[in-house]
Coordinates of C-alpha atoms in Angstrom, one line a residue:
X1 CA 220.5 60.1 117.1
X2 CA 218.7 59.2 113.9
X3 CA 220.8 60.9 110.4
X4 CA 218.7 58.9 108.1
X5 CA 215.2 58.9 106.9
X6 CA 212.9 56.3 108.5
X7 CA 212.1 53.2 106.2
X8 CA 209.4 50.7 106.6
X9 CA 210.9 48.1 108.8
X10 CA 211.3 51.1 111.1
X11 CA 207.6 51.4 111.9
X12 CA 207.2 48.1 114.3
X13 CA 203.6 49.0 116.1
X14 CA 201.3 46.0 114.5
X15 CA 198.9 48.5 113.3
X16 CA 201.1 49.3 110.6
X17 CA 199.8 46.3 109.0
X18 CA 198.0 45.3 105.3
X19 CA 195.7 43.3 107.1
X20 CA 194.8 46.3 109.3
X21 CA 194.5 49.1 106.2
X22 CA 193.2 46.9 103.9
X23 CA 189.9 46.4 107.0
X24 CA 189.6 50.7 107.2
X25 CA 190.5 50.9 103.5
X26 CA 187.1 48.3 103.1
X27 CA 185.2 51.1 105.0
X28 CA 186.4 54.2 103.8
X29 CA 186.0 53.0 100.5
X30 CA 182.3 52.0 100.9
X31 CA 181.7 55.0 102.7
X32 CA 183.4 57.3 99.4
X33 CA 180.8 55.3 97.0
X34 CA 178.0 56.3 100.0
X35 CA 179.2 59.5 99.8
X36 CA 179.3 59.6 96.1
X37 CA 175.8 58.4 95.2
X38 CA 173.8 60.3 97.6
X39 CA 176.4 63.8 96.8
X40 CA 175.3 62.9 93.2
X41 CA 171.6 62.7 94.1
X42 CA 171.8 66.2 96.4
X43 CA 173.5 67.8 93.0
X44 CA 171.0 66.4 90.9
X45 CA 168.2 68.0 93.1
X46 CA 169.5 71.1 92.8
X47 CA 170.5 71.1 89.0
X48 CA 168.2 68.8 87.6
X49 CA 168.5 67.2 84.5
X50 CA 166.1 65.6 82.0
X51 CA 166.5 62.0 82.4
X52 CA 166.4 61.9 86.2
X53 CA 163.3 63.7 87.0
X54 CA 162.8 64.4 90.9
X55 CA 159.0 64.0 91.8
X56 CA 157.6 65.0 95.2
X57 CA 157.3 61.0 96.4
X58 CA 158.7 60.3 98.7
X59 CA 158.2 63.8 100.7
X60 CA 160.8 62.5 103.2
X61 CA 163.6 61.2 99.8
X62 CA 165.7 64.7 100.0
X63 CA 165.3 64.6 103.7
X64 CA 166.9 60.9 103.9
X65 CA 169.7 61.1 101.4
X66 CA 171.3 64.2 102.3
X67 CA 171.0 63.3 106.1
X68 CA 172.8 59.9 105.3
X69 CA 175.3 62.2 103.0
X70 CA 176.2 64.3 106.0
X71 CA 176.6 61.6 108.3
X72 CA 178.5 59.3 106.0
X73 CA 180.8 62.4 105.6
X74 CA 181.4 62.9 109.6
X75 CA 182.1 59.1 109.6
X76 CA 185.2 59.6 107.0
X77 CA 186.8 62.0 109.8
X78 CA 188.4 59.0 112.1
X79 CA 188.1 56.5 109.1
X80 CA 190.4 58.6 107.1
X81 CA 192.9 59.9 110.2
X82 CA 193.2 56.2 110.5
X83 CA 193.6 55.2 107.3
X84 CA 196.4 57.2 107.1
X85 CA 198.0 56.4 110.4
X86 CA 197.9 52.4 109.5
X87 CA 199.2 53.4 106.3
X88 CA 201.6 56.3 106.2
X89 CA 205.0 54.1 107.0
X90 CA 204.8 53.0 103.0
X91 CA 206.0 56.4 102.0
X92 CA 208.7 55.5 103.2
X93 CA 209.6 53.0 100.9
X94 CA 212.9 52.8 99.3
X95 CA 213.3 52.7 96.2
X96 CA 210.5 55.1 95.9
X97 CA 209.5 53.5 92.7
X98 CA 209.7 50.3 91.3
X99 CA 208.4 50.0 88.0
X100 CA 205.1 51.5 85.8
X101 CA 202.4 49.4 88.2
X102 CA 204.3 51.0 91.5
X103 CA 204.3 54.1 90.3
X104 CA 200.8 54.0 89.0
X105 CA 199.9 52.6 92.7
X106 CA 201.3 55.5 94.2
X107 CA 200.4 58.2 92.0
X108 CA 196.7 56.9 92.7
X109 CA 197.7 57.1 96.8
X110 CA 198.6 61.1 95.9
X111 CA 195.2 61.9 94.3
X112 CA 192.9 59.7 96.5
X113 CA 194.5 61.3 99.7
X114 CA 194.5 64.7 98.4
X115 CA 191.3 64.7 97.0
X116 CA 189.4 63.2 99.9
X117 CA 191.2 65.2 102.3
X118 CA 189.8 68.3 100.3
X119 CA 186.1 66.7 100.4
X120 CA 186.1 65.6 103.8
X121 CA 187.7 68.9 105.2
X122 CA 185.7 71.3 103.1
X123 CA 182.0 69.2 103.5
X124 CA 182.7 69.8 107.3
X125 CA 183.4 73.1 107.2
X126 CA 180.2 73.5 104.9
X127 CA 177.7 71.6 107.3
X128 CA 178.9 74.2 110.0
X129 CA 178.5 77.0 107.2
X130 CA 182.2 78.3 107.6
X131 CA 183.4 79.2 103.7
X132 CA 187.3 80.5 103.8
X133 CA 187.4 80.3 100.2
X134 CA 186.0 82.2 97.4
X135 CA 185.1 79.3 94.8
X136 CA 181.5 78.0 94.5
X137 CA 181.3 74.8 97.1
X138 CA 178.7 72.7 95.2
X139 CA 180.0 73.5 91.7
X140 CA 184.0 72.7 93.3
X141 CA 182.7 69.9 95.4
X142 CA 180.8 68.3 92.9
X143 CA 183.8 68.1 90.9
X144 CA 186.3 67.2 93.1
X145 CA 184.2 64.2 93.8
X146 CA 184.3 63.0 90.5
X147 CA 187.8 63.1 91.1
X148 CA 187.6 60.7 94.7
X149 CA 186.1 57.9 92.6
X150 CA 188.3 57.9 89.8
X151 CA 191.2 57.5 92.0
X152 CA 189.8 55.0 94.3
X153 CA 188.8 53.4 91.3
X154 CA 192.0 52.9 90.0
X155 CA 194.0 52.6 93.0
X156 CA 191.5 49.7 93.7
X157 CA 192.3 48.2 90.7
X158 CA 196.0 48.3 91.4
X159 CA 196.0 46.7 94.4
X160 CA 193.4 44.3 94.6
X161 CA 195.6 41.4 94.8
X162 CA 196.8 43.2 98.3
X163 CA 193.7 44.2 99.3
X164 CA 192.3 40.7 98.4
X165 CA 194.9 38.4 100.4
X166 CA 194.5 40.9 103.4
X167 CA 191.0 41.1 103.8
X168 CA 191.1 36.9 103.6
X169 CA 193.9 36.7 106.6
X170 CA 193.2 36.4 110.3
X171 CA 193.5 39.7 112.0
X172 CA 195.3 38.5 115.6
X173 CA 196.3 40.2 118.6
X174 CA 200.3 40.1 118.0
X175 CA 202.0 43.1 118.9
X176 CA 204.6 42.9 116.7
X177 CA 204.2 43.9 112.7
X178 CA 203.6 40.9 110.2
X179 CA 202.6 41.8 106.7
X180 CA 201.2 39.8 104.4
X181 CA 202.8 41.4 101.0
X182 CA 206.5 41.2 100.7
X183 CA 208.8 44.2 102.0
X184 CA 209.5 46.6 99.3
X185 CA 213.7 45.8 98.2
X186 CA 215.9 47.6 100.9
X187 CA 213.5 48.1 103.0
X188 CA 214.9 46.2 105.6
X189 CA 216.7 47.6 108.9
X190 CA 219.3 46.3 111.3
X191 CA 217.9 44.0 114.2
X192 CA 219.0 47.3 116.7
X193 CA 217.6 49.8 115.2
X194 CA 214.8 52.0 117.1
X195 CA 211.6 51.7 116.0
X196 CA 210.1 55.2 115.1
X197 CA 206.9 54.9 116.8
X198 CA 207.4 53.0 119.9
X199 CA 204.5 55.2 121.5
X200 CA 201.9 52.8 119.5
X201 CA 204.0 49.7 120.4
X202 CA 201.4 47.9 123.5
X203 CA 198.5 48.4 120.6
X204 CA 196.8 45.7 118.9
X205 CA 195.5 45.3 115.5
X206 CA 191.9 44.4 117.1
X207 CA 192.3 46.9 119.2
X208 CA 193.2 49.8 116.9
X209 CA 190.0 48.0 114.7
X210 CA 187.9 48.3 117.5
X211 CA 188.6 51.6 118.8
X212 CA 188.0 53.2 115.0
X213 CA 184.7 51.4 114.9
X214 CA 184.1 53.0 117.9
X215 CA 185.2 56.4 117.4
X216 CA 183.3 56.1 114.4
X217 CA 179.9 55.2 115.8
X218 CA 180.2 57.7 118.4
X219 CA 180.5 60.7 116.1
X220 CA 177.6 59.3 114.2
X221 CA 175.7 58.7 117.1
X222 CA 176.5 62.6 118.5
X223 CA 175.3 63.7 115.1
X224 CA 173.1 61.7 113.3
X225 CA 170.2 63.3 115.7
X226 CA 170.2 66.8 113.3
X227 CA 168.2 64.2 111.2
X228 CA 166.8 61.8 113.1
X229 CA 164.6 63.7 115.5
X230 CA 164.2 61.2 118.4
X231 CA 168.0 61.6 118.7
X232 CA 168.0 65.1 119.1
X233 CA 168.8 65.3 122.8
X234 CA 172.3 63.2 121.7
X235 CA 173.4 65.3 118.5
X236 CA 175.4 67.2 120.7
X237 CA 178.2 67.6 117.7
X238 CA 175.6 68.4 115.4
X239 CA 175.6 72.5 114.4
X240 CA 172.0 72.5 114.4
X241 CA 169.3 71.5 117.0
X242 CA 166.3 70.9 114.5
X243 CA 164.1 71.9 117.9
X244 CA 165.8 75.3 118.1
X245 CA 164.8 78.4 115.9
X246 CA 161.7 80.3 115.6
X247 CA 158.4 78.7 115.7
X248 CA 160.5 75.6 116.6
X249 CA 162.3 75.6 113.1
X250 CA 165.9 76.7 112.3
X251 CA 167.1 79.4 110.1
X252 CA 169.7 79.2 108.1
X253 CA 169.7 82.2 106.4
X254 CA 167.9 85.6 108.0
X255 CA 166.0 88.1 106.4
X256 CA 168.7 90.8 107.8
X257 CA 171.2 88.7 106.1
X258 CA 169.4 88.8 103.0
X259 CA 168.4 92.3 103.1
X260 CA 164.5 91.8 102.8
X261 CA 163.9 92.8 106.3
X262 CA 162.2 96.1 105.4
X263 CA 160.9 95.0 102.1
X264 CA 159.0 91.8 103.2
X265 CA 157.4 93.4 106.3
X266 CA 156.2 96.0 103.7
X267 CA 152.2 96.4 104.3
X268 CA 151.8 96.9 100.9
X269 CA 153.7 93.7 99.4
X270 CA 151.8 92.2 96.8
X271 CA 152.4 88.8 95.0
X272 CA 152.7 89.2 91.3
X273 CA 151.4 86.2 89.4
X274 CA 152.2 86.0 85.4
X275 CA 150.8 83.1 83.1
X276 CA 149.2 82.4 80.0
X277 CA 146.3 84.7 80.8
X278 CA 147.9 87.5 81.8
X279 CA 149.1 88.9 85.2
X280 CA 147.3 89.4 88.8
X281 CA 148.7 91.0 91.9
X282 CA 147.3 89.1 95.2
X283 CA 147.8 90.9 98.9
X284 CA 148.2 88.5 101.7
X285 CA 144.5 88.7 102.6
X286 CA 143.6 88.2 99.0
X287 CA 146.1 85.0 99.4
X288 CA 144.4 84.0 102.5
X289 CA 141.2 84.4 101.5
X290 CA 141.7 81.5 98.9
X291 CA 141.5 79.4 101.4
X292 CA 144.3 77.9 103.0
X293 CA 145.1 74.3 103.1
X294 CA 147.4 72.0 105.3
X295 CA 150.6 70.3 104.7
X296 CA 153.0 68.8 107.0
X297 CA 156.3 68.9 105.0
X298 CA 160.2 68.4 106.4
X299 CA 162.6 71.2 105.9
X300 CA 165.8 69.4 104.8
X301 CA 168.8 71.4 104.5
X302 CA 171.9 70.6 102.6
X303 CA 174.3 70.8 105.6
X304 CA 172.3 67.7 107.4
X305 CA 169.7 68.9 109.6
X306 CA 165.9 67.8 108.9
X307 CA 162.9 68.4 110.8
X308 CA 159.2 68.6 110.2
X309 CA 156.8 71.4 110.3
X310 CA 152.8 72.4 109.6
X311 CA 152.2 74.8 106.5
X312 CA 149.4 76.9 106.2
X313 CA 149.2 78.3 102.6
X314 CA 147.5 78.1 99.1
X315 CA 148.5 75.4 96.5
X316 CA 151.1 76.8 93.9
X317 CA 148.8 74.8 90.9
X318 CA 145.8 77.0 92.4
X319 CA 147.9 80.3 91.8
X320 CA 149.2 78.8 88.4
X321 CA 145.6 78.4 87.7
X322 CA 144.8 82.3 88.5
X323 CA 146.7 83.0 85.6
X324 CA 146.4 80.2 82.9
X325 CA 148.3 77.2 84.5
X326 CA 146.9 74.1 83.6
X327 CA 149.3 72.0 86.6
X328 CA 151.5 70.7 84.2
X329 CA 154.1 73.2 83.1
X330 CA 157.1 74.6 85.3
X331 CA 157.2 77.7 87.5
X332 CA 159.7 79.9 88.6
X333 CA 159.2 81.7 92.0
X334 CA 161.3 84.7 92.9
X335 CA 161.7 86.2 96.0
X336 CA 162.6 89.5 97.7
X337 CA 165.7 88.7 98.1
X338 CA 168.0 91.1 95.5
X339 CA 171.2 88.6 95.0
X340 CA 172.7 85.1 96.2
X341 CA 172.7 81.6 94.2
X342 CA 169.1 80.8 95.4
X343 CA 166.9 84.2 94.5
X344 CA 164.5 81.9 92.5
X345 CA 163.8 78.7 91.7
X346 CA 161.6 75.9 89.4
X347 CA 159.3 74.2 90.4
X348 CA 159.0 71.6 88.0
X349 CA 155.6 70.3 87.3
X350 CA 155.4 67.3 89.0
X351 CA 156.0 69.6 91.8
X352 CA 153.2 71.9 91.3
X353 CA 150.9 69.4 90.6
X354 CA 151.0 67.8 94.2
X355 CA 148.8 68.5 97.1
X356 CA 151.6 69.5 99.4
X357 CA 152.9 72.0 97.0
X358 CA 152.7 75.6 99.0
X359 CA 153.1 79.2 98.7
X360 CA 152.8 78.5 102.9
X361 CA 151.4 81.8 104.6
X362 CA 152.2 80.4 108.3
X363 CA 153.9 77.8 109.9
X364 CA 153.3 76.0 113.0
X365 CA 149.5 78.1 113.2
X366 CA 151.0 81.0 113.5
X367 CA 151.6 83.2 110.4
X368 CA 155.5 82.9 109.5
X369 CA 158.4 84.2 111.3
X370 CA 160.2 87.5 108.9
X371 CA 162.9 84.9 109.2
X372 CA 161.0 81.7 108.1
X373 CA 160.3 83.5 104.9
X374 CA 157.3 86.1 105.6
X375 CA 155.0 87.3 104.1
X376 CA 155.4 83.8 102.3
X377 CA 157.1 81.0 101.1
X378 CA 157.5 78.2 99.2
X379 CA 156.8 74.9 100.4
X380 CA 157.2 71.4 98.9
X381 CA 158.1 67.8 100.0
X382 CA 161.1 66.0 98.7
X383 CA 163.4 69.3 98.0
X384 CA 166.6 70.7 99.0
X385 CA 166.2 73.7 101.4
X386 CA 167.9 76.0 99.6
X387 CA 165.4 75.4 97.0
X388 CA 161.9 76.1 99.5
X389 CA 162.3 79.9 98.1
X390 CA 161.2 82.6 101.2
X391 CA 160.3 85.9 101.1
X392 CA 158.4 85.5 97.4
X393 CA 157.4 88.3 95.7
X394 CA 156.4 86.7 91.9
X395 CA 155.3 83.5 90.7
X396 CA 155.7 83.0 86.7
X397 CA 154.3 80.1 84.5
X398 CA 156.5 78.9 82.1
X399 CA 155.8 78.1 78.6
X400 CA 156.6 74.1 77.9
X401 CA 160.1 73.8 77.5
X402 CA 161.5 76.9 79.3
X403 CA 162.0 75.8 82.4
X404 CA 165.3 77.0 83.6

């Protein structure tokens, strides 16, 4: 019976090798700055900020990003369960530190893990819209990631040397454990001693290698379809079936949930319109009777799922027109909708300058779902969902330089 702690030489299964972390510690990593660049991108879509300007090219941009942002982030489930696995025997190291460089090393292992743990766990629990917490997710998300890259940053930089002469050695088929750093001092154990996890003792490095590729690529494969729409028959892990929902769309949010349901069905809703030249108040006839133009324009949501629809509606730089526009200043549309983080948006001009840019009065030919945002809503290509405001009840023309 075991009276000690376990130390490293107690962890025989091969898979508890450099050579072995250092290959899913490659991957994670890549997949952490993936993860980083388009999470910084999604952000910036939603809280835009002068020297990146978002334009409505390419319509499908939002659409493509945020899908591979949501994928990338499945992906880090097995990458990071086995990261750990491979890995975990080192906390077992005796003497726990061994100078400013180890401790910095492990220090850097504390944050990275905690950290990422936080992103990957929450991000999954966002894409299936489950929130058992009470902070903001983007604002806390955002800032946490911040936090992923500076730890992998420096934790990269301590142990590049490792990481270096692992990635450059031969992973083999031994079963038995052969590092290719030196043992941490004392970390040896007698010849008899029982190794602690003999369960993982008939696996192989390649093995364990191939089966987290594998794992991988499956959960991809079983989700990746909530974006790509030929594999939607396969996105069987997926929370959303971009086929499914009314007029073949899905819904996030539903105008019960949002408490519109008796103000947007209202026969006497009217769209206020405010601009340099004063105010006008359209009914949806009045809309209609603009003239409606066509635009086929993806829905892209910010928990992965994409798909493309048909608009029917009136351009939003017509309507800014009604009332003084000229098509290059900002707008702010406001819905129905009484409260929540999205009640209004901007559109910023580059936005309601373009073609596809719609306050859409029906979807799919027929005129929009209560859910899908009736009596109308904003359309336009390359932008978050969250950010296609439904159930509008104002559009306002801003004076240069108040956008908000």
């Amino acid at each position: 019976m075991r009276t000690t702690a376990p130390r490293t030489a107690d962890f025989r299964s091969p898979v508890h090798d450099p050579r072995v972390v250092a290959r899913v510690g490659a991957l994670l990593g890549s997949a952490v700055v993936v993860l980083f660049l388009t999470g910084l991108l999604s952000h910036l879509h939603q809280h835009p900020v002068t020297w990146l300007p978002f334009g409505p090219a390419p319509s499908w941009g939002y659409r493509l990003t945020q899908g591979v942002h949501v994928g990338v982030g499945l992906a880090c489930v097995p990458l990071l369960l086995a990261k750990l696995y491979a890995a975990y025997p080192r906390l077992f190291e005796r003497p726990a530190l061994r100078g400013a460089r180890h401790a910095l090393e492990r220090a850097s292992v504390a944050v990275l893990v905690a950290a990422t743990t936080f992103q990957v766990v929450t991000g999954v629990l966002n894409v299936f819209q489950v929130y058992p917490w009470r902070f903001s997710f983007v604002r806390v998300h955002y800032a946490v990631a911040w936090v992923v890259l500076g730890s992998v940053l420096v934790h990269v930089g301590v142990k590049l040397p490792t990481i270096v002469a692992a990635l450059r050695s031969t992973v083999d088929d031994a079963r038995e454990s052969s590092p290719v750093e030196p043992a941490a001092p004392g970390a040896a154990a007698a010849a008899d001693t029982a190794p602690a996890d003999t369960a993982a003792a008939g696996t192989t490095r390649r093995g364990f290698l191939a089966a987290v590729a594998a794992t991988t690529l499956g959960v991809v494969a079983l989700t990746v379809g909530q974006t790509v729409r030929p594999l939607a028959p396969f996105a069987v892990l997926a929370p959303r079936d971009p086929r499914v929902g009314p007029q073949g769309l899905p819904v996030n949010k539903t105008a019960r949930s949002a408490g519109v349901e008796q103000t947007a069905a209202d026969p006497a809703w009217r769209l206020g319109l405010s601009g340099p030249a004063g105010e006008r108040s359209l009914s949806r006839d009045e809309l209609a009777a603009l003239g409606l133009v066509r635009a086929v324009v993806p829905i892209a949501c910010v928990e992965g799922w994409s798909a493309t629809a048909t608009w029917d509606g009136v351009r939003v730089r017509d309507l800014a027109g009604l009332v003084g526009g000229t098509g290059r200043e900002d707008v702010r549309v406001e819905s129905l909708q009484q409260g929540g983080s999205y009640r209004e948006s901007t559109l910023p001009a580059a936005y309601v300058a373009a073609d596809d840019t719609l306050l859409a009065l029906r979807l799919a030919d027929e005129d929009l779902d209560l859910d899908h945002g009736y009596p109308a809503r904003v359309v336009a290509p390359n932008r978050p969902g969250v950010l296609q405001t439904k159930w509008v009840s104002r559009i306002v023309v801003l004076p240069a330089g108040d956008a908000a």
